[in-house]
mmCIF file of C-alpha atoms in Angstrom:
data_model
loop_
_atom_site.group_PDB
_atom_site.id
_atom_site.type_symbol
_atom_site.label_atom_id
_atom_site.label_comp_id
_atom_site.label_asym_id
_atom_site.label_seq_id
_atom_site.Cartn_x
_atom_site.Cartn_y
_atom_site.Cartn_z
ATOM 1 C CA MET H 684 -2.348 7.804 7.313
ATOM 2 C CA THR H 685 -0.953 4.356 7.447
ATOM 3 C CA THR H 686 -2.719 1.443 8.830
ATOM 4 C CA VAL H 687 -1.640 -2.151 9.469
ATOM 5 C CA HIS H 688 -3.646 -5.320 9.270
ATOM 6 C CA SER H 689 -3.200 -7.537 12.430
ATOM 7 C CA GLU H 690 -3.083 -10.820 10.452
ATOM 8 C CA SER H 691 0.445 -11.989 9.427
ATOM 9 C CA THR H 692 -0.509 -14.188 6.645
ATOM 10 C CA SER H 693 0.904 -13.875 3.207
ATOM 11 C CA GLU H 694 -1.912 -15.471 1.375
ATOM 12 C CA ARG H 695 -3.699 -13.074 -0.956
ATOM 13 C CA ILE H 696 -7.283 -12.213 -0.120
ATOM 14 C CA PRO H 697 -9.748 -10.372 -2.318
ATOM 15 C CA GLY H 698 -10.003 -6.588 -1.942
ATOM 16 C CA ARG H 699 -12.894 -5.326 -0.009
ATOM 17 C CA ALA H 700 -15.345 -2.576 -1.190
ATOM 18 C CA TRP H 701 -18.103 -0.785 0.498
ATOM 19 C CA THR H 702 -20.657 1.140 -1.600
ATOM 20 C CA VAL H 703 -23.120 3.633 -0.021
ATOM 21 C CA ARG H 704 -25.932 4.959 -2.400
ATOM 22 C CA ILE H 705 -28.775 7.436 -2.291
ATOM 23 C CA LEU H 706 -31.970 6.041 -4.133
ATOM 24 C CA GLY H 707 -34.711 8.079 -5.116
ATOM 25 C CA HIS H 708 -38.330 6.840 -5.098
ATOM 26 C CA SER H 709 -41.453 7.545 -6.953
ATOM 27 C CA ASP H 710 -43.097 9.227 -3.954
ATOM 28 C CA ARG H 711 -40.242 11.822 -3.991
ATOM 29 C CA THR H 712 -38.494 10.344 -1.055
ATOM 30 C CA VAL H 713 -34.907 9.116 -0.834
ATOM 31 C CA SER H 714 -33.307 6.266 1.019
ATOM 32 C CA VAL H 715 -29.602 5.351 1.709
ATOM 33 C CA THR H 716 -28.402 1.964 1.222
ATOM 34 C CA CYS H 717 -25.058 0.178 2.035
ATOM 35 C CA THR H 718 -23.590 -3.021 0.665
ATOM 36 C CA THR H 719 -22.901 -4.163 4.160
ATOM 37 C CA ASP H 720 -26.205 -5.877 5.448
ATOM 38 C CA ARG H 721 -25.340 -5.123 9.184
ATOM 39 C CA CYS H 722 -25.412 -1.409 8.585
ATOM 40 C CA ARG H 723 -28.477 0.434 9.951
ATOM 41 C CA MET H 724 -29.868 3.032 7.687
ATOM 42 C CA PRO H 725 -32.160 5.923 8.165
ATOM 43 C CA PRO H 726 -35.850 5.619 7.192
ATOM 44 C CA ARG H 727 -36.878 7.139 3.838
ATOM 45 C CA SER H 728 -37.230 10.838 3.840
ATOM 46 C CA LYS H 729 -38.003 13.803 1.569
ATOM 47 C CA ASP H 730 -34.848 15.739 3.047
ATOM 48 C CA LEU H 731 -32.234 15.012 0.404
ATOM 49 C CA THR H 732 -29.776 17.194 2.201
ATOM 50 C CA THR H 733 -29.859 15.153 5.428
ATOM 51 C CA GLN H 734 -29.679 11.874 3.535
ATOM 52 C CA ARG H 735 -26.591 12.971 1.537
ATOM 53 C CA THR H 736 -25.036 14.213 4.703
ATOM 54 C CA PHE H 737 -25.641 10.799 6.350
ATOM 55 C CA ALA H 738 -24.397 8.880 3.218
ATOM 56 C CA ALA H 739 -21.095 10.717 3.263
ATOM 57 C CA ARG H 740 -20.588 10.312 6.883
ATOM 58 C CA HIS H 741 -21.313 6.624 6.616
ATOM 59 C CA ALA H 742 -18.893 6.093 3.871
ATOM 60 C CA ALA H 743 -16.285 7.936 5.932
ATOM 61 C CA ALA H 744 -17.108 5.748 8.870
ATOM 62 C CA HIS H 745 -16.408 2.548 6.798
ATOM 63 C CA ALA H 746 -13.078 4.128 5.664
ATOM 64 C CA LYS H 747 -12.033 4.969 9.209
ATOM 65 C CA ALA H 748 -12.960 1.507 10.432
ATOM 66 C CA ALA H 749 -11.266 -0.380 7.803
ATOM 67 C CA THR H 750 -7.681 -1.567 8.223
ATOM 68 C CA VAL H 751 -5.734 -1.587 5.024
ATOM 69 C CA ARG H 752 -4.673 -5.183 4.381
ATOM 70 C CA PRO H 753 -1.271 -5.385 2.715
ATOM 71 C CA ASN H 754 -2.039 -8.950 1.338
ATOM 72 C CA ALA H 755 -5.227 -7.864 -0.429
ATOM 73 C CA TRP H 756 -5.727 -8.171 -4.166
ATOM 74 C CA CYS H 757 -6.798 -5.032 -6.049
ATOM 75 C CA HIS H 758 -10.600 -4.671 -5.879
ATOM 76 C CA CYS H 759 -10.580 -2.598 -9.067
ATOM 77 C CA GLY H 760 -8.476 -5.390 -10.919
ATOM 78 C CA SER H 761 -10.898 -8.009 -9.773
ATOM 79 C CA GLN H 762 -13.578 -5.933 -11.434
ATOM 80 C CA ARG H 763 -11.440 -5.970 -14.722
ATOM 81 C CA CYS H 764 -10.518 -2.344 -14.125
ATOM 82 C CA GLY H 765 -13.943 -1.192 -15.095
ATOM 83 C CA THR H 766 -13.518 2.070 -13.064
ATOM 84 C CA HIS H 767 -10.837 3.258 -15.481
ATOM 85 C CA PRO H 768 -11.665 1.638 -18.823
ATOM 86 C CA ASP H 769 -9.778 4.331 -20.901
ATOM 87 C CA ALA H 770 -6.550 3.852 -19.043
ATOM 88 C CA LYS H 771 -5.150 0.486 -19.222
ATOM 89 C CA ALA H 772 -2.789 -0.714 -16.493
ATOM 90 C CA HIS H 773 -1.542 -3.841 -14.865
ATOM 91 C CA CYS H 774 -2.195 -4.004 -11.239
ATOM 92 C CA ALA H 775 0.940 -3.643 -9.033
ATOM 93 C CA GLY H 776 2.239 -2.094 -5.958
ATOM 94 C CA ALA H 777 1.087 -1.798 -2.450
ATOM 95 C CA VAL H 778 -2.650 -1.727 -1.303
ATOM 96 C CA VAL H 779 -4.257 1.590 -0.653
ATOM 97 C CA LEU H 780 -7.785 2.424 0.568
ATOM 98 C CA VAL H 781 -9.506 4.949 -1.673
ATOM 99 C CA LEU H 782 -12.801 6.884 -1.426
ATOM 100 C CA ARG H 783 -14.494 7.348 -4.746
ATOM 101 C CA HIS H 784 -17.098 10.050 -5.110
ATOM 102 C CA ASP H 785 -18.302 11.887 -8.171
ATOM 103 C CA PRO H 786 -19.419 15.417 -6.650
ATOM 104 C CA THR H 787 -21.366 16.231 -9.753
ATOM 105 C CA LEU H 788 -23.852 13.191 -9.318
ATOM 106 C CA GLY H 789 -23.421 13.039 -5.441
ATOM 107 C CA ARG H 790 -25.382 9.918 -4.975
ATOM 108 C CA VAL H 791 -22.670 7.004 -4.594
ATOM 109 C CA TRP H 792 -19.601 6.800 -2.376
ATOM 110 C CA SER H 793 -17.378 3.690 -2.623
ATOM 111 C CA VAL H 794 -14.487 2.748 -0.341
ATOM 112 C CA GLU H 795 -12.194 0.271 -2.042
ATOM 113 C CA GLU H 796 -8.938 -1.687 -1.369
ATOM 114 C CA VAL H 797 -6.982 -1.068 -4.602
ATOM 115 C CA CYS H 798 -3.509 -1.223 -5.871
ATOM 116 C CA GLU H 799 -1.178 1.790 -6.145
ATOM 117 C CA THR H 800 -1.243 1.421 -9.965
ATOM 118 C CA CYS H 801 -5.059 1.723 -10.266
ATOM 119 C CA ALA H 802 -5.502 4.368 -7.428
ATOM 120 C CA PRO H 803 -4.458 7.391 -9.606
ATOM 121 C CA LEU H 804 -6.454 6.113 -12.746
ATOM 122 C CA ILE H 805 -9.742 5.905 -10.985
ATOM 123 C CA PRO H 806 -11.825 9.112 -11.542
ATOM 124 C CA HIS H 807 -12.852 11.090 -8.469
ATOM 125 C CA ALA H 808 -10.833 8.912 -6.109
ATOM 126 C CA THR H 809 -8.970 10.105 -2.955
ATOM 127 C CA VAL H 810 -6.382 7.867 -1.198
ATOM 128 C CA LEU H 811 -7.190 7.749 2.472
ATOM 129 C CA ALA H 812 -4.670 5.214 3.840
ATOM 130 C CA ARG H 813 -1.784 2.866 2.603
ATOM 131 C CA ALA H 814 -0.830 -0.487 3.869
ATOM 132 C CA ALA H 815 2.297 -0.245 5.833
ATOM 133 C CA ARG H 816 5.224 -2.272 4.227
ATOM 134 C CA PRO H 817 5.933 -5.485 6.415
ATOM 135 C CA ALA H 818 8.633 -4.941 8.785
ATOM 136 C CA ARG H 819 11.700 -7.092 8.516
ATOM 137 C CA THR H 820 11.755 -9.320 11.455
ATOM 138 C CA ALA H 821 14.498 -11.563 10.586
ATOM 139 C CA ALA H 822 17.341 -10.377 12.870
ATOM 140 C CA ARG H 823 20.851 -11.446 11.990
ATOM 141 C CA PRO H 824 22.413 -13.949 14.278
ATOM 142 C CA ALA H 825 25.441 -12.610 16.416
ATOM 143 C CA ALA H 826 27.915 -14.638 14.395
ATOM 144 C CA GLN H 827 26.902 -12.853 11.356
ATOM 145 C CA ALA H 828 26.674 -9.468 12.922
ATOM 146 C CA THR H 829 30.447 -9.520 13.955
ATOM 147 C CA GLN H 830 32.775 -8.040 11.307
ATOM 148 C CA VAL H 831 35.542 -10.053 9.905
ATOM 149 C CA PRO H 832 38.851 -8.132 10.089
ATOM 150 C CA SER H 833 41.033 -7.585 7.198
ATOM 151 C CA PRO H 834 43.781 -10.000 6.460
ATOM 152 C CA SER H 835 46.443 -7.398 7.130
ATOM 153 C CA ARG H 836 45.715 -7.540 10.902
ATOM 154 C CA PRO H 837 47.527 -10.400 12.771
ATOM 155 C CA GLY H 838 45.103 -13.014 14.096
ATOM 156 C CA ILE H 839 44.187 -16.616 13.773
ATOM 157 C CA ALA H 840 43.959 -18.188 10.285
ATOM 158 C CA GLY H 841 40.664 -17.310 8.472
ATOM 159 C CA GLY H 842 40.574 -13.754 9.903
ATOM 160 C CA PHE H 843 39.001 -14.272 13.200
ATOM 161 C CA PHE H 844 40.499 -12.876 16.428
ATOM 162 C CA ALA H 845 40.964 -14.750 19.544
ATOM 163 C CA ALA H 846 40.827 -11.620 21.764
ATOM 164 C CA PRO H 847 37.446 -9.788 22.509
ATOM 165 C CA ALA H 848 36.616 -6.726 20.368
ATOM 166 C CA PRO H 849 37.417 -3.368 21.731
ATOM 167 C CA ALA H 850 34.732 -1.365 23.533
ATOM 168 C CA ALA H 851 32.614 0.779 21.282
ATOM 169 C CA ALA H 852 34.342 4.112 22.431
ATOM 170 C CA ASP H 853 37.838 2.800 21.753
ATOM 171 C CA ALA H 854 36.969 0.986 18.509
ATOM 172 C CA PRO H 855 38.505 2.645 15.429
ATOM 173 C CA PRO H 856 36.172 3.660 12.609
ATOM 174 C CA VAL H 857 35.332 0.745 10.209
ATOM 175 C CA PRO H 858 36.110 1.558 6.555
ATOM 176 C CA SER H 859 33.390 0.725 4.134
ATOM 177 C CA ALA H 860 33.670 -2.408 2.141
ATOM 178 C CA ARG H 861 34.314 -1.772 -1.567
ATOM 179 C CA ARG H 862 33.376 -4.314 -4.106
ATOM 180 C CA THR H 863 35.948 -5.000 -6.661
ATOM 181 C CA PRO H 864 34.847 -5.871 -10.187
ATOM 182 C CA GLN H 865 35.039 -9.632 -11.182
ATOM 183 C CA ASN H 866 37.016 -9.008 -14.498
ATOM 184 C CA PRO H 867 38.980 -5.805 -14.079
ATOM 185 C CA ARG H 868 40.231 -4.339 -17.347
ATOM 186 C CA ARG H 869 43.917 -3.566 -17.636
ATOM 187 C CA ARG H 870 44.617 -0.255 -18.960
ATOM 188 C CA ARG H 871 47.156 -0.140 -21.963
ATOM 189 C CA PRO H 872 49.850 2.300 -21.396
ATOM 190 C CA ARG H 873 49.426 5.347 -23.571
ATOM 191 C CA GLN H 874 51.998 5.955 -26.242
ATOM 192 C CA GLY H 875 53.331 9.402 -26.708
ATOM 193 C CA ARG H 876 52.477 11.122 -29.834
#
């Protein structure tokens, strides 16, 4: 799944992270918390299974609602890559959205914007979405789009024709341009032995 952020700014912004936790209390109840203050959480309950299901769905809802921002810094890198201390790496590549959840502990879900380099190094992380690469919007002007004929054809000095170009159906195939080396080496003639 690829999602695109609607802003067109090239300024780098901090990578976002959402963390959903299940907290146990001394009265044998559990509660669910989220790092986003606006999120409404269910009341404390003794039913751990229901709370765990809610927490997993809540993290999935954050992941679904999030739009991967291509100009975000790696959240893992901003935390000095503490999620993968044994694997050293330099943050690089496109931004991806990952869900990090250790099934053996089963109490914390994290949705984070990280770089492509850190994502495979984070234990128990699954890539959910990638930032789309920005489309090239700079169209070439019509003057640059026209091809310059080869000097072997008759025409006006400089290689431009005064006559209009032939229709697309009548146009002969255009040979591919080959680049010649700047300093071609001359071959020595072989002497017979």
